[in-house]
Coordinates of C-alpha atoms in Angstrom, one line a residue:
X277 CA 100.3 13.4 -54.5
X278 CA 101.0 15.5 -57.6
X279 CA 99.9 18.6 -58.4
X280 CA 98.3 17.2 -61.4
X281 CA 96.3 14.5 -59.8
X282 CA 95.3 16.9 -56.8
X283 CA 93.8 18.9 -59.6
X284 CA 91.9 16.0 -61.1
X285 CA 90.3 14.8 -57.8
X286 CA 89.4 18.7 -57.5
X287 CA 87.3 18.7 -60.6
X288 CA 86.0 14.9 -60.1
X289 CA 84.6 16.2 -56.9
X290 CA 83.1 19.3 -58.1
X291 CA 81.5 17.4 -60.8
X292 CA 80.1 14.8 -58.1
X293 CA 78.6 17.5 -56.5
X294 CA 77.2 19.2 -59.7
X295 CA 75.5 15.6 -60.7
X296 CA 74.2 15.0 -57.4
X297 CA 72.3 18.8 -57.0
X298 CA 71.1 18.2 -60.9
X299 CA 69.8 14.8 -60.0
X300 CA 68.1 16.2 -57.1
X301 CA 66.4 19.2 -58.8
X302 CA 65.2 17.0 -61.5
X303 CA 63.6 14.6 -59.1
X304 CA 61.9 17.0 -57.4
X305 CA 60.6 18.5 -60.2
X306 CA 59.7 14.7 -62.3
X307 CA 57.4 14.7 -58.5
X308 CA 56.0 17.8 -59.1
X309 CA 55.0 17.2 -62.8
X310 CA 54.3 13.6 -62.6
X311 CA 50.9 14.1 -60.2
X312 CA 51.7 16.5 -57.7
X313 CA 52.6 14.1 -55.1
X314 CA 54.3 15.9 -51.7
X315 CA 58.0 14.7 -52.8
X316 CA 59.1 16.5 -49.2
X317 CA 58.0 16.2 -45.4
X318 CA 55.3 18.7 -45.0
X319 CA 54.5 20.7 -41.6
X320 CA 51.2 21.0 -39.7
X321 CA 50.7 24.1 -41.4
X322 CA 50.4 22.8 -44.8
X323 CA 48.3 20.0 -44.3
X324 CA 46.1 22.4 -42.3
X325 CA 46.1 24.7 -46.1
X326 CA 45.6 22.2 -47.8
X327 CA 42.7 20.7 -46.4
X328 CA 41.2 24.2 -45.8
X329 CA 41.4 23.6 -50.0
X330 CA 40.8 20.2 -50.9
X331 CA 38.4 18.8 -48.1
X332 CA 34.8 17.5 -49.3
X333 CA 33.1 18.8 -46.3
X334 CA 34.0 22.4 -47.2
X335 CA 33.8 22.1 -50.4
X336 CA 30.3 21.1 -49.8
X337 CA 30.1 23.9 -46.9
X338 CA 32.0 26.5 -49.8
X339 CA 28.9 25.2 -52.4
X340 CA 26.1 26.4 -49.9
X341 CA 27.7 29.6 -49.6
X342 CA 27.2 30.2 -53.2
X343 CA 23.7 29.3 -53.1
X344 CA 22.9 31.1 -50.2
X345 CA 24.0 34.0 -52.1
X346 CA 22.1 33.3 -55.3
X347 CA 19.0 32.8 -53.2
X348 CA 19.9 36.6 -51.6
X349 CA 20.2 37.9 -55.2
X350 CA 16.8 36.0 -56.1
X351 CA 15.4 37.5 -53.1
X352 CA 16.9 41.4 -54.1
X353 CA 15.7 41.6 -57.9
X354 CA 12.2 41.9 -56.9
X355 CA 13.4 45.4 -56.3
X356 CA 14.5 46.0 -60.1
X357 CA 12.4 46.3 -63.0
X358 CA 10.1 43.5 -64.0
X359 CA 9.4 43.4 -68.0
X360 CA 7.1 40.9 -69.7
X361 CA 6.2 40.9 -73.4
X362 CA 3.0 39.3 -74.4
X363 CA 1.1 38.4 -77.7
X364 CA -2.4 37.2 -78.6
X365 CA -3.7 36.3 -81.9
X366 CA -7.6 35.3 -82.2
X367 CA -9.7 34.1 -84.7
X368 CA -13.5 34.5 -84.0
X369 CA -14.9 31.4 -85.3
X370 CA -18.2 32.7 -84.8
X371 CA -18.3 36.7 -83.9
X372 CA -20.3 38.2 -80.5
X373 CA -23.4 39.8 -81.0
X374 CA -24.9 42.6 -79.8
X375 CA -28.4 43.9 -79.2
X376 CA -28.8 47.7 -79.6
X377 CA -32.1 50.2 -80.2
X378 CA -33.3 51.4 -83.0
X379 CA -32.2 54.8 -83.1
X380 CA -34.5 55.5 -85.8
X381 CA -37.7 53.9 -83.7
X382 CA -36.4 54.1 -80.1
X383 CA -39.7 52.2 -79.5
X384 CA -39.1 49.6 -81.6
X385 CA -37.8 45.5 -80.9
X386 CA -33.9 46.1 -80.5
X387 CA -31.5 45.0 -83.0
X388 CA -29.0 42.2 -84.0
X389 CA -25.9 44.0 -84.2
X390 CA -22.2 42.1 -84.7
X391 CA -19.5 43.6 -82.8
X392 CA -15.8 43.8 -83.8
X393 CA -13.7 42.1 -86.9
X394 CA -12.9 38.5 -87.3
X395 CA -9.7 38.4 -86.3
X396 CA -7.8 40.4 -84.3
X397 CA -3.9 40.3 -82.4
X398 CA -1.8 41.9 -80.1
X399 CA 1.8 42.4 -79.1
X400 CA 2.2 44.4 -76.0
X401 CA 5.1 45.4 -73.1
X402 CA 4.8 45.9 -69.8
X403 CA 7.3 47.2 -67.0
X404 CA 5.9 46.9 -63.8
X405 CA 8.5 48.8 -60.8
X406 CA 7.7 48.1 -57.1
X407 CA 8.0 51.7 -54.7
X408 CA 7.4 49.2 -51.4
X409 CA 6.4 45.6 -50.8
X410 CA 6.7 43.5 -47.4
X411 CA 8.3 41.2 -49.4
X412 CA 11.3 43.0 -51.0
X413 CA 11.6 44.8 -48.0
X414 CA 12.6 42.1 -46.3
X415 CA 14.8 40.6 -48.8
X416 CA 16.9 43.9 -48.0
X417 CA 17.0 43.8 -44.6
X418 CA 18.2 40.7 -44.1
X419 CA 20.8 39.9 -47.2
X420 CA 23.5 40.5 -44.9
X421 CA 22.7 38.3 -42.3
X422 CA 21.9 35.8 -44.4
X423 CA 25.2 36.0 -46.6
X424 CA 26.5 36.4 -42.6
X425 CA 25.3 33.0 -41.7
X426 CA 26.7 31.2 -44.5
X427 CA 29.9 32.8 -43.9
X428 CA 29.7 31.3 -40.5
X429 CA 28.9 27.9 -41.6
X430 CA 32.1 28.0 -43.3
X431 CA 34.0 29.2 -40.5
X432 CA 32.4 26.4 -38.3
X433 CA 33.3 23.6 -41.1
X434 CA 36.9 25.3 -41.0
X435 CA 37.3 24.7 -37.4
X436 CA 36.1 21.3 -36.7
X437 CA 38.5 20.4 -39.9
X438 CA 41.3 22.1 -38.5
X439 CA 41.2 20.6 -35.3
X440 CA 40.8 16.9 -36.3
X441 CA 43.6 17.4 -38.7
X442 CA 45.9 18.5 -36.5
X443 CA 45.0 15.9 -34.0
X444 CA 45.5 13.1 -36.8
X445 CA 48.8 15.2 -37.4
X446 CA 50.0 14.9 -33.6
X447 CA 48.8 11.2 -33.6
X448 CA 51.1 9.9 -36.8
X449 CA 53.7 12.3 -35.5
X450 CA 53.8 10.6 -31.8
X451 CA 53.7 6.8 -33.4
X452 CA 56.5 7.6 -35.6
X453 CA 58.6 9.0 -32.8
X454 CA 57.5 5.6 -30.6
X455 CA 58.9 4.1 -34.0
X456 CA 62.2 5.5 -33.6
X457 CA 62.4 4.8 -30.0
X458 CA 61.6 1.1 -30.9
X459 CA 64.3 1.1 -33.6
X460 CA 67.0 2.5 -30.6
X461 CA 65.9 0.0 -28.7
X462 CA 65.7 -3.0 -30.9
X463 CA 69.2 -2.0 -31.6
X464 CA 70.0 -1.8 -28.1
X465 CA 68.1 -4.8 -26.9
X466 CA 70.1 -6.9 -30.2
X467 CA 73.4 -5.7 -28.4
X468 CA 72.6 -6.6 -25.3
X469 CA 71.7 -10.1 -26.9
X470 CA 75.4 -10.4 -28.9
X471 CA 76.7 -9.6 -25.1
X472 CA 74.8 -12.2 -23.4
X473 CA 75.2 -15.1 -26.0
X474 CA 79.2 -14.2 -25.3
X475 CA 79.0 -14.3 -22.3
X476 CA 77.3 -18.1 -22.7
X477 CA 79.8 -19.3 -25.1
X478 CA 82.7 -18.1 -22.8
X479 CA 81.3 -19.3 -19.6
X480 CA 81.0 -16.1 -17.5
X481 CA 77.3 -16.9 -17.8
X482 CA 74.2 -19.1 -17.8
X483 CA 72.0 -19.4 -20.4
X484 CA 69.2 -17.6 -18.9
X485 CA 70.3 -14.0 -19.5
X486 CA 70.5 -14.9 -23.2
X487 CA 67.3 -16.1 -23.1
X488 CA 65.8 -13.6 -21.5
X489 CA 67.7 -11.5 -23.7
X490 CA 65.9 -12.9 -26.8
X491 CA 62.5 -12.6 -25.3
X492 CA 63.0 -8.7 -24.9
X493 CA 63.9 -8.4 -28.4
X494 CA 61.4 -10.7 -29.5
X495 CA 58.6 -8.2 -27.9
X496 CA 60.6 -5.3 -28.8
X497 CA 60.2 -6.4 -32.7
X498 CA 56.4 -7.0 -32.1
X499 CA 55.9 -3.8 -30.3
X500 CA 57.4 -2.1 -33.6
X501 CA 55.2 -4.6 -36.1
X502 CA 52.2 -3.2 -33.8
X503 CA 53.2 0.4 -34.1
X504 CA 53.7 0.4 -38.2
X505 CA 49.9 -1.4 -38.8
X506 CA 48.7 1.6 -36.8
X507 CA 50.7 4.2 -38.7
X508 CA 49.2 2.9 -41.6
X509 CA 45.8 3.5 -40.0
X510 CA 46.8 7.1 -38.9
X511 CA 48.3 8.2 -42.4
X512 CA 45.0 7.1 -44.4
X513 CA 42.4 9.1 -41.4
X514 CA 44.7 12.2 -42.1
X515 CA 44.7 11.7 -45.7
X516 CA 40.7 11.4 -45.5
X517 CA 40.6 14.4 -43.2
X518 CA 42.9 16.4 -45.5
X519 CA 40.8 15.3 -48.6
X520 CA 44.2 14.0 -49.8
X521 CA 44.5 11.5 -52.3
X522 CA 44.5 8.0 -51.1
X523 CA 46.6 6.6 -53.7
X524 CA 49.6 9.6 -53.1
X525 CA 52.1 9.5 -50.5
X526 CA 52.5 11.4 -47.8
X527 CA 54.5 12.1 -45.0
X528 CA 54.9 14.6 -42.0
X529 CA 57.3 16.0 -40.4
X530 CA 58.0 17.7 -36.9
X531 CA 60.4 16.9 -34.2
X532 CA 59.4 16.5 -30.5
X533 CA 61.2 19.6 -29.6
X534 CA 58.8 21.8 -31.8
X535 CA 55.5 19.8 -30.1
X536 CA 57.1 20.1 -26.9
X537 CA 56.8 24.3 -27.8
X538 CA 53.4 23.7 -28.5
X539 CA 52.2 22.8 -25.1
X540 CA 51.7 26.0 -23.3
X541 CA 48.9 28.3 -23.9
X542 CA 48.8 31.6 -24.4
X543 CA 47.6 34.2 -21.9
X544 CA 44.8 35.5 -23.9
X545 CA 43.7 31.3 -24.4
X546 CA 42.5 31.2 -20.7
X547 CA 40.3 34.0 -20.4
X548 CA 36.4 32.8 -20.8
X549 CA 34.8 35.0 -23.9
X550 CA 32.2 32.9 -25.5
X551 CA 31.2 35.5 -28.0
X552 CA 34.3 34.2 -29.5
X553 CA 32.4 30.8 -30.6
X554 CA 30.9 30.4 -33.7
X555 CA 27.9 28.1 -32.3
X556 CA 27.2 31.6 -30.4
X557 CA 27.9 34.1 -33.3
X558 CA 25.6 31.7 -35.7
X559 CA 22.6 31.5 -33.0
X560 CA 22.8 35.4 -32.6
X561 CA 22.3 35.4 -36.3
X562 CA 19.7 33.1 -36.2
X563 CA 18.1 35.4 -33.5
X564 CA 18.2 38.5 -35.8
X565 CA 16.4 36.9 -39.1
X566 CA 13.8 35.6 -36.8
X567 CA 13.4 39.0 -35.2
X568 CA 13.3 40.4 -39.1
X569 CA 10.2 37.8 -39.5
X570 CA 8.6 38.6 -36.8
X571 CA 8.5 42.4 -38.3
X572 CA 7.6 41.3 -41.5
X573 CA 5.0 39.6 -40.4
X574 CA 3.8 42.6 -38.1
X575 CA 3.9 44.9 -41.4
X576 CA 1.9 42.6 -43.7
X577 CA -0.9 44.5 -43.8
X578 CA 0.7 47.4 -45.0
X579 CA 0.1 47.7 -48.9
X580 CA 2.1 46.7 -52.0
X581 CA 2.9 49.7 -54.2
X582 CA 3.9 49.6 -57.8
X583 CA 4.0 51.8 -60.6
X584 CA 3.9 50.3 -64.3
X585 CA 3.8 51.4 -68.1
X586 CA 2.0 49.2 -70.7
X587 CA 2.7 49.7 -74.5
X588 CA 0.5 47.2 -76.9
X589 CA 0.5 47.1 -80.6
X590 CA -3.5 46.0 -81.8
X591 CA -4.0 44.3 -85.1
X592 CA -7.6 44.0 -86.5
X593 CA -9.0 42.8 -89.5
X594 CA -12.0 40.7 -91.2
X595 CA -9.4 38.9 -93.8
X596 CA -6.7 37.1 -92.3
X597 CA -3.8 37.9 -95.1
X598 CA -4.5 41.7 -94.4
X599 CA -4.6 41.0 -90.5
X600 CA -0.8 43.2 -90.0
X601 CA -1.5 45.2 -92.8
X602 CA -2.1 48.2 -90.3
X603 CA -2.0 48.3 -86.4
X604 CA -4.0 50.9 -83.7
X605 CA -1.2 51.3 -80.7
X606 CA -2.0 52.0 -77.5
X607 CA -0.1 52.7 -74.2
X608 CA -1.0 53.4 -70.2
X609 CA 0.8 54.4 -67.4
X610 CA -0.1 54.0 -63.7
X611 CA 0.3 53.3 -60.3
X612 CA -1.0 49.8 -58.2
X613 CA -1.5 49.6 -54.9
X614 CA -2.6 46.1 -53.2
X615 CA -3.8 46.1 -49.9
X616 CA -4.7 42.9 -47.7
X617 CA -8.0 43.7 -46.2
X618 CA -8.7 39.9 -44.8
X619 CA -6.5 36.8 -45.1
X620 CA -8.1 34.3 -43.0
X621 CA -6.3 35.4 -39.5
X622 CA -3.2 33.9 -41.7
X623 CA -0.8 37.3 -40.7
X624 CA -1.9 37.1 -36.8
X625 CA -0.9 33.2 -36.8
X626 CA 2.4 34.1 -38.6
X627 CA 3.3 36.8 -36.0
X628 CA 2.6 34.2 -33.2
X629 CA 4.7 31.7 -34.9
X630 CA 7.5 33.8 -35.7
X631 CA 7.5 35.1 -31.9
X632 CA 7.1 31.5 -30.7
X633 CA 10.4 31.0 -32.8
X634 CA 12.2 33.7 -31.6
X635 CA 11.8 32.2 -28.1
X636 CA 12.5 29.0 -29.0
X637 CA 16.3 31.0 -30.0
X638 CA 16.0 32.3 -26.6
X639 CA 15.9 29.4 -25.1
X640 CA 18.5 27.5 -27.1
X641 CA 20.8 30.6 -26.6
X642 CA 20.7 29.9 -22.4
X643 CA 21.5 26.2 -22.9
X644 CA 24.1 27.3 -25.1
X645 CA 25.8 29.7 -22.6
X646 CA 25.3 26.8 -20.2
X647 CA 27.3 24.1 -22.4
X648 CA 29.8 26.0 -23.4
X649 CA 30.6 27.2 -19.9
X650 CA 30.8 23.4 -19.1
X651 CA 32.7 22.2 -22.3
X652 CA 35.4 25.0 -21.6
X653 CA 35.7 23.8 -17.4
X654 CA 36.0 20.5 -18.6
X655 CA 38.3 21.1 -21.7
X656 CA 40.6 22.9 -19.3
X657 CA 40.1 20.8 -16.3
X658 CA 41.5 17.7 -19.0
X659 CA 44.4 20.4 -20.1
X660 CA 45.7 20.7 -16.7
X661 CA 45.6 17.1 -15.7
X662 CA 47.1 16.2 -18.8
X663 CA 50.0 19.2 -18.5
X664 CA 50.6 17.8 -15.2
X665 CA 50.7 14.0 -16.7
X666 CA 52.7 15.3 -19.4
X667 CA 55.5 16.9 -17.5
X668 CA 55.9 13.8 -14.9
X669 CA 55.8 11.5 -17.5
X670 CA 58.7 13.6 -19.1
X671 CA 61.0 13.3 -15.9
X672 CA 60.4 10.0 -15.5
X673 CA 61.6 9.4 -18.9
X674 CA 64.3 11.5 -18.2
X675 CA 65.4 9.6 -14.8
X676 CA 64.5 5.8 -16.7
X677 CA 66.9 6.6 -19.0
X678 CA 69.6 7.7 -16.5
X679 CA 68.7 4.6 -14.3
X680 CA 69.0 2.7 -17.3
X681 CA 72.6 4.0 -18.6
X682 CA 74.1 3.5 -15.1
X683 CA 72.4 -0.3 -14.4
X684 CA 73.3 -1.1 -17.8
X685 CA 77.4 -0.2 -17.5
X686 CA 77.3 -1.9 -14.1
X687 CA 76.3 -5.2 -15.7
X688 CA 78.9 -4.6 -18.4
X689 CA 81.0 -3.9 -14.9
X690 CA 80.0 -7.5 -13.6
X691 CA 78.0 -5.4 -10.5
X692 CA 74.6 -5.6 -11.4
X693 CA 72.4 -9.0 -12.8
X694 CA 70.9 -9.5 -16.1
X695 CA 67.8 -9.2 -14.6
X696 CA 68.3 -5.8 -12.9
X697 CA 69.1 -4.8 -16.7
X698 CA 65.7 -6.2 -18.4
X699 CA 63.8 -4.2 -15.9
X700 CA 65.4 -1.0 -16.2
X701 CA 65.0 -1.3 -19.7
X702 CA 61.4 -2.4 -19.2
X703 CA 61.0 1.0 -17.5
X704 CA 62.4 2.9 -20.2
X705 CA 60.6 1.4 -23.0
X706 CA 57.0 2.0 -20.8
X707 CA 58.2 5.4 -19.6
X708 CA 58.8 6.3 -23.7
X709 CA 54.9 5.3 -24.2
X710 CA 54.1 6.7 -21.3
X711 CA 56.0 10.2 -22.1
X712 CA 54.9 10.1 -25.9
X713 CA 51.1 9.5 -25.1
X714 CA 51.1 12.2 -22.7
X715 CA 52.3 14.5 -25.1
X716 CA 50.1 14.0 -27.4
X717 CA 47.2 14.1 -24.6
X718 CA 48.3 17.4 -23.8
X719 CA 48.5 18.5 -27.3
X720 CA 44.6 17.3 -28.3
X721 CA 43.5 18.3 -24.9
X722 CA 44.9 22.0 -25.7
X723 CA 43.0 22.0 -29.0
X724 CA 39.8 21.0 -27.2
X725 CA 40.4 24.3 -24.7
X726 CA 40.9 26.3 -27.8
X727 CA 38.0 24.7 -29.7
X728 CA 36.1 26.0 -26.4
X729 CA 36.8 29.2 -26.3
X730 CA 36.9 29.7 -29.7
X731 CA 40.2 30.6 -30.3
X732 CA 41.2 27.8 -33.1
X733 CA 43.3 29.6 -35.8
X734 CA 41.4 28.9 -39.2
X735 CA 43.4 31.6 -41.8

């Protein structure tokens, strides 16, 4: 080859190369513009993001929030001013009368005297500033716990969506690893058929090794049918537990080795702290705005104190075009106190509720301790068995594939029958299931420990 010509395939290849990254970039970015579909494999990790963004349930969880915090600031501007403008205008059809004495003749019949001016109006102002109130009190003393609690809510939302998302994630992930299993072994059960019918035609054997031949590939097939219906199935329940368009595509991505990683738990995931649960933190929340209640209650007969200023503007006058011709202002200032003196035994019967209440919380709070001792013995009681499942199952697979390698050359040797080959490969295929369901027992079951203590990462 020529200098020249090595210099022309040089630049042809570079400009291969340039088309193909060009191409590339602009397909990824047509998928990003065109409806933000995931053009790439996505981890665990970002379906667990974006369904921490996207699914309805928080959303809906994210919503109450907001109103639990409007209702706190509803509940807190009974502390600030409260100003109300009023205005009156009346017209005395008929005008009040009066009987007075006579001053002249104190003695005498009283008289007939009317009272006031036909029509009269007033515009007025008033500010009205509470110094202490039962009510507002308590609106202070328990806006934290109340914005607490619907922090919590959230956080319990968060946690039940990211362990059924990552349990739809490890499901998909396991069928499509059973899918390339069934794709190696279609392929090796369609070679195994090629060898048999050869074997037929030449004469070296019968026809029953081709035919059994067919019948493993036949089921093989089938099997794989089975497994892409169900990976249908998986892909739309993560979808719906991502909040994830229906309509977009989506696909995952994680090898075995990285699940395989996944397995173990940490140290600090065995030790039993329930104060790490959320059902326990949102019950010991619960606990403290009953026990506010139950003082709130205890303090209602204390009195409401106030101060206020009033500033009115009075109109008077016989003839109604002169009516705002001139006005007589006034203006007070003050103090208010309300006290309860009797309320029908209605504050007694709150305390008693509100202390009933609390030991209803009591109550609910031993239970609690109870099941979630028994959810955790069990979650890690299922752990172990299925660790123990899941790393049998794993050598197993490992030795059917060995036993499977060797018995499979033999018969390619002329040692070993047909037969003895359909069986070890019988083994493998059910030692794959085997090994694949395992793992992804182990891998829910490990969620379900964490779930338990209270240990499920939700940032």
């Amino acid at each position: 080859m020529t200098n020249r010509e090595k210099l022309f395939y040089h630049y042809l290849t570079v400009a291969f190369v340039v088309t193909v990254l060009m191409g590339g970039f602009s397909t990824r970015l047509y998928a990003q513009e065109a409806g933000g579909n995931v053009s790439e494999k996505i981890t665990l990790d970002q379906c667990i993001t974006y369904a921490l963004d996207n699914q309805p349930v928080l959303k809906k969880a994210k919503l109450g929030q907001e109103i639990s915090e409007k209702e706190v600031k509803i509940a807190l501007s009974g502390w600030l001013p409260q100003v109300n403008a009023n205005f009156d205008l009346q017209h005395f059809l008929k005008q009040p009368v009066t009987l007075l004495p006579d001053f002249t003749d104190p003695s005498g019949p009283r008289q007939e005297v009317t009272m006031g001016v036909k029509n009269t109006s007033t515009l007025g102002i008033s500010a009205t500033q509470i110094l202490y109130g039962n009510d507002v009190m308590l609106a202070g003393k328990t806006a934290k716990d109340y914005r607490l609690e619907a922090s919590q809510q959230i956080e319990s939302v968060k946690i039940d969506v990211v362990v059924s998302v990552s349990k739809a994630y490890y499901q998909v992930l396991i069928t499509q690893q059973r899918l390339e299993l069934l794709d190696e072994n279609i392929q090796r059960l369609e070679k195994n058929l090629r060898d048999a019918q050869s074997r037929y035609e030449s004469g070296l054997a019968d026809n029953i090794d081709y035919k059994r031949a067919t019948i493993a590939l036949n089921s093989a097939k089938v099997e794989k049918i089975t497994a892409v219906e169900s990976l249908k199935v998986q892909y739309a329940s993560l979808k719906q537990l991502m909040g994830y368009p229906s309509e977009q595509s989506l696909e995952v991505s994680m090898d075995v080795n990285a699940m395989e990683t996944a397995v173990p738990l940490k140290e600090n995931q065995q030790t039993t702290d329930f104060s790490n649960r959320i059902e326990y933190k949102l019950l010991q929340t619960n606990k403290r705005l009953v026990n506010a209640s139950v003082q709130y209650y205890n303090r209602d007969f204390l009195p409401t104190v106030s101060a206020f200023v009033n500033y009115n503007w009075a109109y008077q006058n016989d003839e109604f075009a002169k009516l705002y011709n001139r006005n007589f202002p006034n203006s007070v200032v003050g103090l208010k106190a309300t006290v309860p003196l009797f309320t029908g035994l209605r504050r007694l019967r709150n305390v008693q509720k509100s202390k009933l209440q609390y030991m209803q919380l009591e109550s609910e709070e031993e239970n609690l301790v109870n099941q979630m001792n028994t959810e955790h013995v069990q979650a890690m009681a299922t752990y172990r068995s299925a660790l123990e499942a899941y790393q049998t199952s794993k050598e197993n697979y490992e030795l059917a594939q060995e036993v499977y390698e060797t018995v499979q050359l033999q018969y390619n040797q002329g040692i070993k029958a047909y037969l003895e080959v359909i069986v070890s490969e019988t083994d493998l295929r059910s030692s794959q299931l085997n090994y694949l369901n395992a793992l992804l027992n182990v891998l829910s079951s490990k969620l379900d420990v964490q779930k338990a203590l209270g240990t499920v990462p939700v940032s």
